[in-house]
Amino acid sequence: MSEVRVRFPPSPTGYLHIGGARTAIVNWLYAKKHNGKLILRIEDTDAERSTKESIQGIIDGLNWLGIDWDEGPYFQTEFEKDHAQAAAKMLAEGNAYKCFCSKETLEKKREAALAAKKDVKYDGTCRHLSPEEISDREAQGIPSVVRFKTPQKEGGVSYDDKVLGTITRSYSDIEDFVIVRSNGKPLYLLCNVVDDIRDRISHVIRGQDHLTNTTRQILLYNALGALPPVFAHMPLTLDLKKAKISKRSHGEIVAVQYYRNRGFIPWALVNFLVLLGWSPGDDREIFSKEELIEAFTLERINKSHSIFNYRKDDPKFFTDPKAINTNGHYLRTMPVEEIAAMVKKELQAENLWDDGYDGAKKEWYIKTIDLIRDRFYTLKDFSSLGRSYFSDDFEIDPKALAKNLLKHPDLKTWLPMLADRFAALPTFNKDTAEEAARKLAEELDIKPGIPINASRAVITGQLKGPSMFELFEHFGREIVVKRLREAGKYFQE
Ligand code: GLU
């Protein structure tokens, strides 16, 4: 195979959408797999809709995901000359023509065609204008667009889509489409092809929403005397009602930034997004970067659309549960130091970071992460559910409060008693703490679980967690005693 050169050409008109990110990831994987190059090209020719913030957001999003590119970013606006030249070449060689039909005329014809249930294709009025008719209209100052001259013959455009197989569209289905606007600006269909030719793109991997563009673009390649690249179209991402997921109807869950803000691990999101539309052919769901590059093939991209399983009405699932579970998996299984470094940023953002965690308290910090990550799903959980480990100012889970504290009003005195016992121990560790807690329960003639679960509630704020005896030792005598002594505050109105 000759050199693989793929591209990611976003239009910078908004945030990085997870569908766009998936396209970028798949192109990146394909480039990596074949020692090829990924080119980042910002398609910024739509001056009204393109913004600097969006360009930055896309670049930040890709960087965060760990998707690196080999060339670029190129900016489409830097190549406007190439686009204009290509349009001129097509006009000169008779592959395109100027069309002087006004918007009003076209609209009227469209309505008439619709009413008569006929095709709404452009009817070719200007396709056969003589040079005199053209100069006559130009002399009158009538504005014109440039239309591509679709072959008028039997047959059609055909190509072998790496995902969907042979795709054929008959010429008669393709109208003479506009390639240059009346303001002289070439349109996406043309610019994109001119740039792909210049950038020597070997494979165009993009969403199925571009299928009708592809057949038209192949005609442009032919007219420009270039060989079309290999095409592969990825399935769309739909919601449970089979509608395309979009910011308008689904809100921020479609933006990569949202996952970053919600405490996702970048690779976990990459892993989730790849499987949304591609399958390895076996039941593996977790892939390292190397494994994914090894397993990835275009042929295993799914033909049918992917379903993004998101139920707005269930706040527990703030996005597709599979994404959350994948993140939870990485959170629990990645080297603890790597997680600890990510949690540091989260704690800093929430003003919970103590510089000692990088110094004298480092061992304690790392152990904390290791102890609590088992039940967590996102980095945010460390500053919310895990807050009690890093601050005295935390809230107690209402369930833990009701079930393990308020249910036994006597705990108001039992917990301070336990605090006294702990304070009096010659040495304080998980074994001595356990012994003291059990002894107190026996003396009070209560189940040991009662003071122990209550201790969990007032010390960690949580209903469940790691072994409480281990936690006594981990939090250390000072904090344990303090929080047990203050337990009375939860019983007040
Ligand atoms: N700028 C286009 C988009 O964002 C590029 C599509 C493509 O050719 O891949 O949809």
Short mmCIF file of C-alpha atoms and ligand atoms in Angstrom, two decimals:
data_model
loop_
_atom_site.label_atom_id
_atom_site.label_comp_id
_atom_site.label_asym_id
_atom_site.label_seq_id
_atom_site.Cartn_x
_atom_site.Cartn_y
_atom_site.Cartn_z
CA MET A 1 0.00 0.00 0.00
CA SER A 2 1.27 3.44 -0.78
CA GLU A 3 1.60 5.91 2.06
CA VAL A 4 -1.48 6.24 4.22
CA ARG A 5 -2.45 9.87 4.64
CA VAL A 6 -5.70 10.56 6.43
CA ARG A 7 -7.20 13.76 7.67
CA PHE A 8 -9.50 15.27 10.26
CA PRO A 9 -11.04 18.42 8.79
CA PRO A 10 -13.44 19.95 11.32
CA SER A 11 -15.42 23.09 10.58
CA PRO A 12 -14.72 25.32 13.58
CA THR A 13 -18.27 26.41 14.23
CA GLY A 14 -18.74 24.98 17.72
CA TYR A 15 -17.29 22.66 20.34
CA LEU A 16 -15.65 19.29 19.58
CA HIS A 17 -18.63 16.92 19.28
CA ILE A 18 -18.16 13.33 20.43
CA GLY A 19 -19.14 12.20 16.92
CA GLY A 20 -16.37 14.38 15.47
CA ALA A 21 -13.97 13.11 18.11
CA ARG A 22 -14.81 9.56 17.14
CA THR A 23 -14.03 10.35 13.50
CA ALA A 24 -10.72 11.88 14.56
CA ILE A 25 -9.88 8.85 16.71
CA VAL A 26 -10.64 6.39 13.93
CA ASN A 27 -8.48 8.32 11.45
CA TRP A 28 -5.72 8.52 14.03
CA LEU A 29 -5.90 4.76 14.65
CA TYR A 30 -5.77 4.05 10.95
CA ALA A 31 -2.74 6.30 10.51
CA LYS A 32 -0.97 4.71 13.48
CA LYS A 33 -1.75 1.22 12.30
CA HIS A 34 -0.25 1.83 8.86
CA ASN A 35 2.62 4.11 9.84
CA GLY A 36 0.77 6.82 8.04
CA LYS A 37 0.12 10.48 8.70
CA LEU A 38 -2.85 12.25 10.22
CA ILE A 39 -3.42 15.74 8.92
CA LEU A 40 -5.44 18.26 10.89
CA ARG A 41 -7.13 20.72 8.61
CA ILE A 42 -9.39 23.41 9.95
CA GLU A 43 -12.13 24.06 7.40
CA ASP A 44 -12.65 27.69 8.25
CA THR A 45 -13.94 29.06 4.95
CA ASP A 46 -17.33 29.89 6.42
CA ALA A 47 -16.19 33.20 7.88
CA GLU A 48 -19.51 33.95 9.52
CA ARG A 49 -19.70 30.75 11.52
CA SER A 50 -16.03 30.00 12.20
CA THR A 51 -14.62 31.25 15.49
CA LYS A 52 -11.21 31.34 17.16
CA GLU A 53 -12.71 29.87 20.33
CA SER A 54 -13.99 26.91 18.39
CA ILE A 55 -10.60 26.28 16.77
CA GLN A 56 -8.98 26.40 20.21
CA GLY A 57 -11.69 24.16 21.67
CA ILE A 58 -11.15 21.54 18.98
CA ILE A 59 -7.38 21.59 19.42
CA ASP A 60 -7.66 21.45 23.22
CA GLY A 61 -10.14 18.59 22.96
CA LEU A 62 -7.88 16.55 20.69
CA ASN A 63 -4.87 17.24 22.91
CA TRP A 64 -6.80 16.21 25.98
CA LEU A 65 -7.90 12.96 24.32
CA GLY A 66 -4.30 12.27 23.36
CA ILE A 67 -5.03 12.35 19.64
CA ASP A 68 -1.90 13.73 18.02
CA TRP A 69 -1.53 14.69 14.39
CA ASP A 70 1.47 14.68 12.09
CA GLU A 71 0.77 17.70 9.90
CA GLY A 72 -1.11 20.88 10.43
CA PRO A 73 -3.19 22.43 11.58
CA TYR A 74 -3.64 23.73 8.07
CA PHE A 75 -6.30 26.34 7.59
CA GLN A 76 -8.52 26.05 4.57
CA THR A 77 -8.66 29.82 4.15
CA GLU A 78 -4.93 29.80 3.37
CA PHE A 79 -5.65 27.92 0.18
CA GLU A 80 -8.41 30.02 -1.34
CA LYS A 81 -6.27 30.53 -4.45
CA ASP A 82 -6.15 26.78 -5.06
CA HIS A 83 -9.93 26.59 -4.78
CA ALA A 84 -10.45 29.46 -7.20
CA GLN A 85 -7.98 27.95 -9.65
CA ALA A 86 -9.75 24.61 -9.58
CA ALA A 87 -13.08 26.30 -10.26
CA ALA A 88 -11.54 28.24 -13.15
CA LYS A 89 -10.05 25.07 -14.56
CA MET A 90 -13.38 23.32 -14.50
CA LEU A 91 -15.07 26.24 -16.24
CA ALA A 92 -12.31 26.45 -18.85
CA GLU A 93 -12.45 22.74 -19.58
CA GLY A 94 -16.22 22.66 -19.85
CA ASN A 95 -16.78 20.63 -16.69
CA ALA A 96 -18.67 23.47 -15.07
CA TYR A 97 -20.77 26.39 -16.21
CA LYS A 98 -22.04 29.72 -15.01
CA CYS A 99 -25.65 29.75 -13.94
CA PHE A 100 -27.55 33.05 -13.92
CA CYS A 101 -30.86 31.76 -12.60
CA SER A 102 -32.08 33.92 -9.76
CA LYS A 103 -32.98 32.55 -6.36
CA GLU A 104 -36.61 33.53 -6.95
CA THR A 105 -36.79 31.67 -10.25
CA LEU A 106 -35.20 28.59 -8.72
CA GLU A 107 -37.57 28.72 -5.78
CA LYS A 108 -40.61 28.97 -8.05
CA LYS A 109 -39.44 26.02 -10.10
CA ARG A 110 -38.80 24.08 -6.94
CA GLU A 111 -42.29 24.70 -5.65
CA ALA A 112 -43.81 23.76 -8.99
CA ALA A 113 -41.80 20.54 -9.07
CA LEU A 114 -42.83 19.72 -5.53
CA ALA A 115 -46.49 20.37 -6.34
CA ALA A 116 -46.25 18.14 -9.41
CA LYS A 117 -44.43 15.52 -7.31
CA LYS A 118 -41.49 15.72 -9.67
CA ASP A 119 -37.76 15.79 -8.98
CA VAL A 120 -36.60 19.08 -7.50
CA LYS A 121 -33.28 18.95 -9.33
CA TYR A 122 -31.93 22.01 -11.10
CA ASP A 123 -33.38 21.86 -14.62
CA GLY A 124 -30.21 22.79 -16.53
CA THR A 125 -31.50 26.10 -17.92
CA CYS A 126 -28.01 27.63 -18.06
CA ARG A 127 -26.14 24.48 -18.99
CA HIS A 128 -26.20 25.19 -22.69
CA LEU A 129 -25.88 28.96 -22.84
CA SER A 130 -23.76 30.15 -25.75
CA PRO A 131 -20.66 32.29 -25.09
CA GLU A 132 -22.65 35.29 -26.36
CA GLU A 133 -25.54 34.62 -24.00
CA ILE A 134 -23.07 34.40 -21.14
CA SER A 135 -21.27 37.64 -21.94
CA ASP A 136 -24.60 39.31 -22.52
CA ARG A 137 -25.77 38.38 -19.00
CA GLU A 138 -22.44 39.36 -17.51
CA ALA A 139 -22.61 42.72 -19.25
CA GLN A 140 -25.99 43.26 -17.62
CA GLY A 141 -24.38 42.57 -14.26
CA ILE A 142 -26.54 39.51 -13.54
CA PRO A 143 -24.90 37.57 -10.72
CA SER A 144 -23.96 33.96 -11.36
CA VAL A 145 -22.96 30.83 -9.49
CA VAL A 146 -20.81 28.06 -10.96
CA ARG A 147 -22.44 24.66 -11.35
CA PHE A 148 -20.77 21.38 -11.95
CA LYS A 149 -21.79 19.69 -15.20
CA THR A 150 -22.95 16.26 -14.10
CA PRO A 151 -22.58 13.77 -16.96
CA GLN A 152 -25.84 13.30 -18.79
CA LYS A 153 -25.60 9.68 -19.72
CA GLU A 154 -26.57 6.22 -18.62
CA GLY A 155 -24.89 4.76 -15.57
CA GLY A 156 -23.57 6.47 -12.52
CA VAL A 157 -20.79 6.97 -10.01
CA SER A 158 -19.63 3.85 -8.30
CA TYR A 159 -17.00 3.20 -5.67
CA ASP A 160 -16.02 0.60 -3.16
CA ASP A 161 -16.72 1.87 0.32
CA LYS A 162 -14.45 0.10 2.82
CA VAL A 163 -17.33 -0.16 5.27
CA LEU A 164 -20.49 -0.27 3.19
CA GLY A 165 -19.32 -2.12 0.07
CA THR A 166 -20.09 -1.00 -3.45
CA ILE A 167 -22.05 2.22 -3.59
CA THR A 168 -23.57 3.36 -6.86
CA ARG A 169 -25.54 6.48 -7.58
CA SER A 170 -26.88 7.10 -11.02
CA TYR A 171 -25.94 10.33 -12.78
CA SER A 172 -29.60 11.09 -13.25
CA ASP A 173 -29.89 11.38 -9.45
CA ILE A 174 -27.26 14.06 -9.22
CA GLU A 175 -28.22 17.58 -10.17
CA ASP A 176 -25.77 20.08 -11.57
CA PHE A 177 -24.65 21.19 -8.13
CA VAL A 178 -23.23 24.57 -7.23
CA ILE A 179 -19.47 24.68 -6.62
CA VAL A 180 -18.96 28.46 -6.44
CA ARG A 181 -21.37 30.91 -4.82
CA SER A 182 -22.49 34.13 -6.49
CA ASN A 183 -20.04 36.02 -4.24
CA GLY A 184 -17.20 34.09 -5.89
CA LYS A 185 -16.58 31.82 -2.90
CA PRO A 186 -16.08 28.14 -3.72
CA LEU A 187 -18.23 25.78 -1.65
CA TYR A 188 -17.27 23.04 0.77
CA LEU A 189 -17.71 20.24 -1.79
CA LEU A 190 -15.02 21.69 -4.02
CA CYS A 191 -12.62 23.12 -1.40
CA ASN A 192 -12.60 19.84 0.47
CA VAL A 193 -11.62 17.91 -2.68
CA VAL A 194 -8.99 20.44 -3.76
CA ASP A 195 -7.44 20.29 -0.29
CA ASP A 196 -7.56 16.50 -0.14
CA ILE A 197 -5.79 16.34 -3.51
CA ARG A 198 -3.13 18.84 -2.43
CA ASP A 199 -2.67 17.09 0.92
CA ARG A 200 -2.35 13.75 -0.95
CA ILE A 201 -5.04 12.16 1.18
CA SER A 202 -5.20 8.41 0.57
CA HIS A 203 -8.26 7.57 2.71
CA VAL A 204 -11.28 9.65 3.58
CA ILE A 205 -12.89 8.25 6.70
CA ARG A 206 -15.93 10.23 7.79
CA GLY A 207 -19.57 9.92 8.80
CA GLN A 208 -22.37 8.48 6.70
CA ASP A 209 -23.90 11.95 6.68
CA HIS A 210 -21.39 12.63 3.90
CA LEU A 211 -22.53 9.79 1.63
CA THR A 212 -24.28 12.04 -0.85
CA ASN A 213 -21.28 14.37 -0.85
CA THR A 214 -18.95 11.51 -1.70
CA THR A 215 -20.58 10.58 -4.98
CA ARG A 216 -20.59 14.22 -6.06
CA GLN A 217 -17.02 14.68 -4.94
CA ILE A 218 -15.87 11.68 -6.98
CA LEU A 219 -17.18 13.55 -10.04
CA LEU A 220 -15.03 16.51 -9.00
CA TYR A 221 -11.93 14.31 -8.66
CA ASN A 222 -12.59 13.00 -12.17
CA ALA A 223 -13.03 16.50 -13.55
CA LEU A 224 -9.82 17.67 -11.89
CA GLY A 225 -7.93 14.71 -13.29
CA ALA A 226 -7.13 13.25 -9.87
CA LEU A 227 -7.68 9.77 -8.51
CA PRO A 228 -10.26 9.70 -5.70
CA PRO A 229 -9.05 8.43 -2.33
CA VAL A 230 -10.43 5.32 -0.67
CA PHE A 231 -13.65 6.13 1.16
CA ALA A 232 -14.96 4.63 4.38
CA HIS A 233 -18.15 5.90 5.99
CA MET A 234 -18.81 5.53 9.67
CA PRO A 235 -22.25 4.98 11.15
CA LEU A 236 -24.05 7.89 12.77
CA THR A 237 -24.60 8.10 16.50
CA LEU A 238 -28.29 8.08 17.36
CA ASP A 239 -30.23 8.34 20.57
CA LEU A 240 -32.68 5.72 21.85
CA LYS A 241 -35.40 7.23 19.67
CA LYS A 242 -33.12 6.97 16.64
CA ALA A 243 -32.57 10.72 16.33
CA LYS A 244 -29.07 12.06 15.67
CA ILE A 245 -27.50 13.24 18.90
CA SER A 246 -27.05 16.96 18.88
CA LYS A 247 -26.42 19.84 21.22
CA ARG A 248 -29.85 21.25 20.54
CA SER A 249 -31.74 18.18 21.64
CA HIS A 250 -29.28 16.51 24.00
CA GLY A 251 -27.37 19.38 25.52
CA GLU A 252 -23.77 19.38 26.54
CA ILE A 253 -23.40 15.58 26.77
CA VAL A 254 -22.44 15.64 23.09
CA ALA A 255 -19.35 17.79 23.74
CA VAL A 256 -15.95 16.29 24.59
CA GLN A 257 -15.46 19.15 27.06
CA TYR A 258 -18.39 17.85 29.10
CA TYR A 259 -16.59 14.57 29.76
CA ARG A 260 -13.48 16.44 30.75
CA ASN A 261 -15.49 18.55 33.18
CA ARG A 262 -17.22 15.50 34.58
CA GLY A 263 -13.97 13.80 35.52
CA PHE A 264 -13.38 11.41 32.66
CA ILE A 265 -10.05 9.81 31.99
CA PRO A 266 -9.18 10.72 28.39
CA TRP A 267 -8.31 7.22 27.28
CA ALA A 268 -11.52 5.83 28.80
CA LEU A 269 -13.50 8.19 26.58
CA VAL A 270 -11.43 7.18 23.55
CA ASN A 271 -12.06 3.52 24.36
CA PHE A 272 -15.80 4.12 24.71
CA LEU A 273 -16.06 6.21 21.54
CA VAL A 274 -14.21 3.72 19.37
CA LEU A 275 -16.58 0.94 20.39
CA LEU A 276 -19.45 3.21 19.48
CA GLY A 277 -19.40 2.21 15.86
CA TRP A 278 -16.58 -0.33 15.60
CA SER A 279 -16.21 -3.79 16.97
CA PRO A 280 -13.12 -5.97 17.36
CA GLY A 281 -15.02 -9.11 16.32
CA ASP A 282 -14.75 -10.62 19.79
CA ASP A 283 -16.13 -9.60 23.16
CA ARG A 284 -13.25 -7.43 24.33
CA GLU A 285 -14.35 -4.04 25.59
CA ILE A 286 -11.19 -2.63 27.12
CA PHE A 287 -8.18 -1.82 24.97
CA SER A 288 -4.83 -0.28 25.59
CA LYS A 289 -3.59 2.05 22.88
CA GLU A 290 -1.35 -0.67 21.43
CA GLU A 291 -4.12 -3.27 21.50
CA LEU A 292 -6.51 -0.93 19.78
CA ILE A 293 -4.05 -0.05 17.03
CA GLU A 294 -3.38 -3.73 16.54
CA ALA A 295 -7.06 -4.72 16.42
CA PHE A 296 -8.35 -1.81 14.37
CA THR A 297 -9.51 -2.33 10.80
CA LEU A 298 -11.82 -0.24 8.64
CA GLU A 299 -13.71 -3.36 7.65
CA ARG A 300 -14.89 -3.87 11.22
CA ILE A 301 -16.54 -0.46 11.42
CA ASN A 302 -20.25 -1.14 11.87
CA LYS A 303 -22.57 -0.53 8.97
CA SER A 304 -25.58 0.19 11.13
CA HIS A 305 -25.91 3.29 13.24
CA SER A 306 -24.64 3.33 16.81
CA ILE A 307 -26.98 3.89 19.68
CA PHE A 308 -25.96 6.32 22.37
CA ASN A 309 -27.81 5.00 25.36
CA TYR A 310 -28.71 8.04 27.37
CA ARG A 311 -31.80 8.57 29.45
CA LYS A 312 -32.30 12.16 30.43
CA ASP A 313 -34.68 11.13 33.19
CA ASP A 314 -32.09 9.18 35.20
CA PRO A 315 -29.62 11.58 36.84
CA LYS A 316 -27.46 8.70 38.04
CA PHE A 317 -26.55 8.12 34.42
CA PHE A 318 -25.33 11.53 33.41
CA THR A 319 -24.34 10.01 30.07
CA ASP A 320 -24.35 6.58 28.42
CA PRO A 321 -23.85 4.09 31.32
CA LYS A 322 -21.32 2.26 29.24
CA ALA A 323 -19.15 5.37 29.10
CA ILE A 324 -19.40 5.70 32.88
CA ASN A 325 -18.58 2.05 33.45
CA THR A 326 -15.62 2.20 31.09
CA ASN A 327 -14.32 5.20 33.00
CA GLY A 328 -14.86 3.38 36.30
CA HIS A 329 -12.89 0.45 34.97
CA TYR A 330 -9.88 2.62 34.15
CA LEU A 331 -10.17 4.48 37.42
CA ARG A 332 -9.87 1.23 39.34
CA THR A 333 -7.26 -0.53 37.24
CA MET A 334 -4.80 2.08 36.06
CA PRO A 335 -1.57 2.45 38.06
CA VAL A 336 -2.54 4.29 41.22
CA GLU A 337 0.14 6.96 40.72
CA GLU A 338 -1.40 7.90 37.38
CA ILE A 339 -4.83 8.22 38.93
CA ALA A 340 -3.38 10.14 41.86
CA ALA A 341 -1.87 12.67 39.44
CA MET A 342 -5.27 13.20 37.81
CA VAL A 343 -7.01 13.44 41.17
CA LYS A 344 -4.50 16.12 42.16
CA LYS A 345 -5.89 18.40 39.46
CA GLU A 346 -9.42 17.71 40.62
CA LEU A 347 -8.54 18.45 44.26
CA GLN A 348 -6.71 21.62 43.26
CA ALA A 349 -9.73 22.80 41.32
CA GLU A 350 -11.91 22.20 44.36
CA ASN A 351 -9.49 23.77 46.84
CA LEU A 352 -8.93 20.46 48.55
CA TRP A 353 -5.28 20.02 47.65
CA ASP A 354 -2.63 20.03 50.35
CA ASP A 355 0.97 20.45 49.17
CA GLY A 356 1.94 17.84 51.73
CA TYR A 357 0.35 15.24 49.43
CA ASP A 358 3.37 15.76 47.22
CA GLY A 359 5.72 15.63 50.21
CA ALA A 360 5.44 14.22 53.71
CA LYS A 361 1.87 12.99 53.22
CA LYS A 362 2.49 11.44 49.82
CA GLU A 363 2.22 7.86 50.97
CA TRP A 364 -1.01 8.65 52.80
CA TYR A 365 -2.38 10.40 49.71
CA ILE A 366 -1.59 7.53 47.34
CA LYS A 367 -3.05 5.01 49.76
CA THR A 368 -6.21 7.10 50.07
CA ILE A 369 -6.69 7.05 46.32
CA ASP A 370 -6.16 3.33 46.27
CA LEU A 371 -8.56 2.72 49.16
CA ILE A 372 -11.45 4.74 47.82
CA ARG A 373 -11.25 4.34 44.07
CA ASP A 374 -12.99 0.97 44.15
CA ARG A 375 -16.41 2.53 44.36
CA PHE A 376 -15.79 5.52 42.17
CA TYR A 377 -16.63 6.17 38.55
CA THR A 378 -15.16 9.56 37.78
CA LEU A 379 -12.38 11.83 39.02
CA LYS A 380 -15.10 14.12 40.37
CA ASP A 381 -16.10 11.43 42.85
CA PHE A 382 -12.85 12.01 44.72
CA SER A 383 -13.81 15.58 45.54
CA SER A 384 -17.49 14.83 46.19
CA LEU A 385 -17.99 11.32 47.61
CA GLY A 386 -14.38 11.29 48.80
CA ARG A 387 -14.36 14.80 50.23
CA SER A 388 -14.12 13.68 53.87
CA TYR A 389 -10.63 12.34 53.20
CA PHE A 390 -9.37 15.75 52.23
CA SER A 391 -11.40 18.14 54.35
CA ASP A 392 -13.27 18.37 57.63
CA ASP A 393 -15.95 20.25 55.82
CA PHE A 394 -18.02 17.54 54.18
CA GLU A 395 -21.66 16.53 54.09
CA ILE A 396 -22.95 13.28 55.35
CA ASP A 397 -24.92 11.14 52.91
CA PRO A 398 -28.59 11.44 54.00
CA LYS A 399 -29.00 7.67 53.70
CA ALA A 400 -26.06 7.04 56.01
CA LEU A 401 -27.43 9.65 58.39
CA ALA A 402 -30.88 8.08 58.58
CA LYS A 403 -29.82 4.46 58.60
CA ASN A 404 -26.64 4.40 60.63
CA LEU A 405 -26.99 7.36 62.96
CA LEU A 406 -30.44 8.75 63.65
CA LYS A 407 -31.96 5.29 63.92
CA HIS A 408 -30.12 4.84 67.22
CA PRO A 409 -30.37 8.12 69.17
CA ASP A 410 -28.06 6.76 71.85
CA LEU A 411 -25.19 6.98 69.41
CA LYS A 412 -25.12 10.61 70.42
CA THR A 413 -23.35 9.44 73.57
CA TRP A 414 -21.93 6.13 72.36
CA LEU A 415 -19.73 7.71 69.70
CA PRO A 416 -18.05 10.19 72.10
CA MET A 417 -17.52 7.20 74.40
CA LEU A 418 -15.79 5.38 71.57
CA ALA A 419 -13.70 8.51 70.99
CA ASP A 420 -12.55 8.40 74.61
CA ARG A 421 -11.61 4.75 74.33
CA PHE A 422 -9.59 5.47 71.20
CA ALA A 423 -7.93 8.45 72.83
CA ALA A 424 -6.84 6.28 75.76
CA LEU A 425 -5.26 3.50 73.68
CA PRO A 426 -1.48 3.20 74.09
CA THR A 427 -1.15 2.58 70.38
CA PHE A 428 -3.76 3.26 67.77
CA ASN A 429 -3.99 1.00 64.74
CA LYS A 430 -6.58 -1.11 62.99
CA ASP A 431 -6.28 -4.00 65.44
CA THR A 432 -6.37 -1.97 68.63
CA ALA A 433 -9.22 0.11 67.24
CA GLU A 434 -11.20 -3.00 66.37
CA GLU A 435 -10.66 -4.48 69.80
CA ALA A 436 -11.70 -1.29 71.53
CA ALA A 437 -14.82 -0.89 69.39
CA ARG A 438 -15.92 -4.48 69.97
CA LYS A 439 -15.29 -4.20 73.68
CA LEU A 440 -17.39 -1.08 73.97
CA ALA A 441 -20.23 -2.73 72.04
CA GLU A 442 -20.11 -5.69 74.35
CA GLU A 443 -20.26 -3.50 77.43
CA LEU A 444 -23.17 -1.57 75.99
CA ASP A 445 -24.79 -4.82 74.94
CA ILE A 446 -25.24 -3.71 71.36
CA LYS A 447 -24.19 -5.23 68.06
CA PRO A 448 -20.67 -4.07 67.13
CA GLY A 449 -22.02 -3.08 63.72
CA ILE A 450 -23.98 -0.23 65.30
CA PRO A 451 -21.06 1.92 66.48
CA ILE A 452 -18.89 0.81 63.58
CA ASN A 453 -21.36 1.78 60.85
CA ALA A 454 -22.10 4.99 62.70
CA SER A 455 -18.38 5.73 62.80
CA ARG A 456 -18.23 5.27 59.06
CA ALA A 457 -21.03 7.78 58.64
CA VAL A 458 -19.46 10.49 60.79
CA ILE A 459 -15.88 9.91 59.67
CA THR A 460 -16.33 9.34 55.94
CA GLY A 461 -19.83 10.71 55.38
CA GLN A 462 -20.63 7.55 53.44
CA LEU A 463 -22.89 4.53 53.81
CA LYS A 464 -20.32 2.09 52.45
CA GLY A 465 -16.63 1.91 51.88
CA PRO A 466 -13.44 0.04 52.70
CA SER A 467 -13.04 -1.86 56.00
CA MET A 468 -13.75 0.59 58.82
CA PHE A 469 -10.93 -0.73 61.01
CA GLU A 470 -8.49 -0.05 58.25
CA LEU A 471 -10.01 3.39 57.87
CA PHE A 472 -9.60 4.20 61.58
CA GLU A 473 -5.91 3.62 61.17
CA HIS A 474 -5.78 5.40 57.84
CA PHE A 475 -7.52 8.57 59.02
CA GLY A 476 -5.42 8.49 62.18
CA ARG A 477 -6.34 8.96 65.77
CA GLU A 478 -6.62 12.71 65.74
CA ILE A 479 -9.27 12.98 63.03
CA VAL A 480 -11.14 9.88 64.17
CA VAL A 481 -11.42 11.09 67.74
CA LYS A 482 -12.42 14.57 66.66
CA ARG A 483 -15.17 13.42 64.31
CA LEU A 484 -16.55 10.89 66.81
CA ARG A 485 -16.64 13.51 69.57
CA GLU A 486 -18.50 15.91 67.32
CA ALA A 487 -21.11 13.30 66.31
CA GLY A 488 -23.69 14.95 68.54
CA LYS A 489 -24.14 17.73 65.99
CA TYR A 490 -25.97 15.40 63.61
CA PHE A 491 -28.68 14.77 66.18
CA GLN A 492 -29.67 18.38 66.53
CA GLU A 493 -32.62 19.81 64.65
N1 GLU B 1 -15.61 20.18 7.43
C1 GLU B 1 -16.38 19.02 7.17
C2 GLU B 1 -17.18 18.65 8.42
O1 GLU B 1 -16.78 19.03 9.50
C3 GLU B 1 -15.48 17.91 6.73
C4 GLU B 1 -16.12 16.66 6.37
C5 GLU B 1 -15.15 15.70 5.71
O2 GLU B 1 -14.94 15.81 4.53
O3 GLU B 1 -14.60 14.85 6.41
O4 GLU B 1 -18.21 18.03 8.33
#
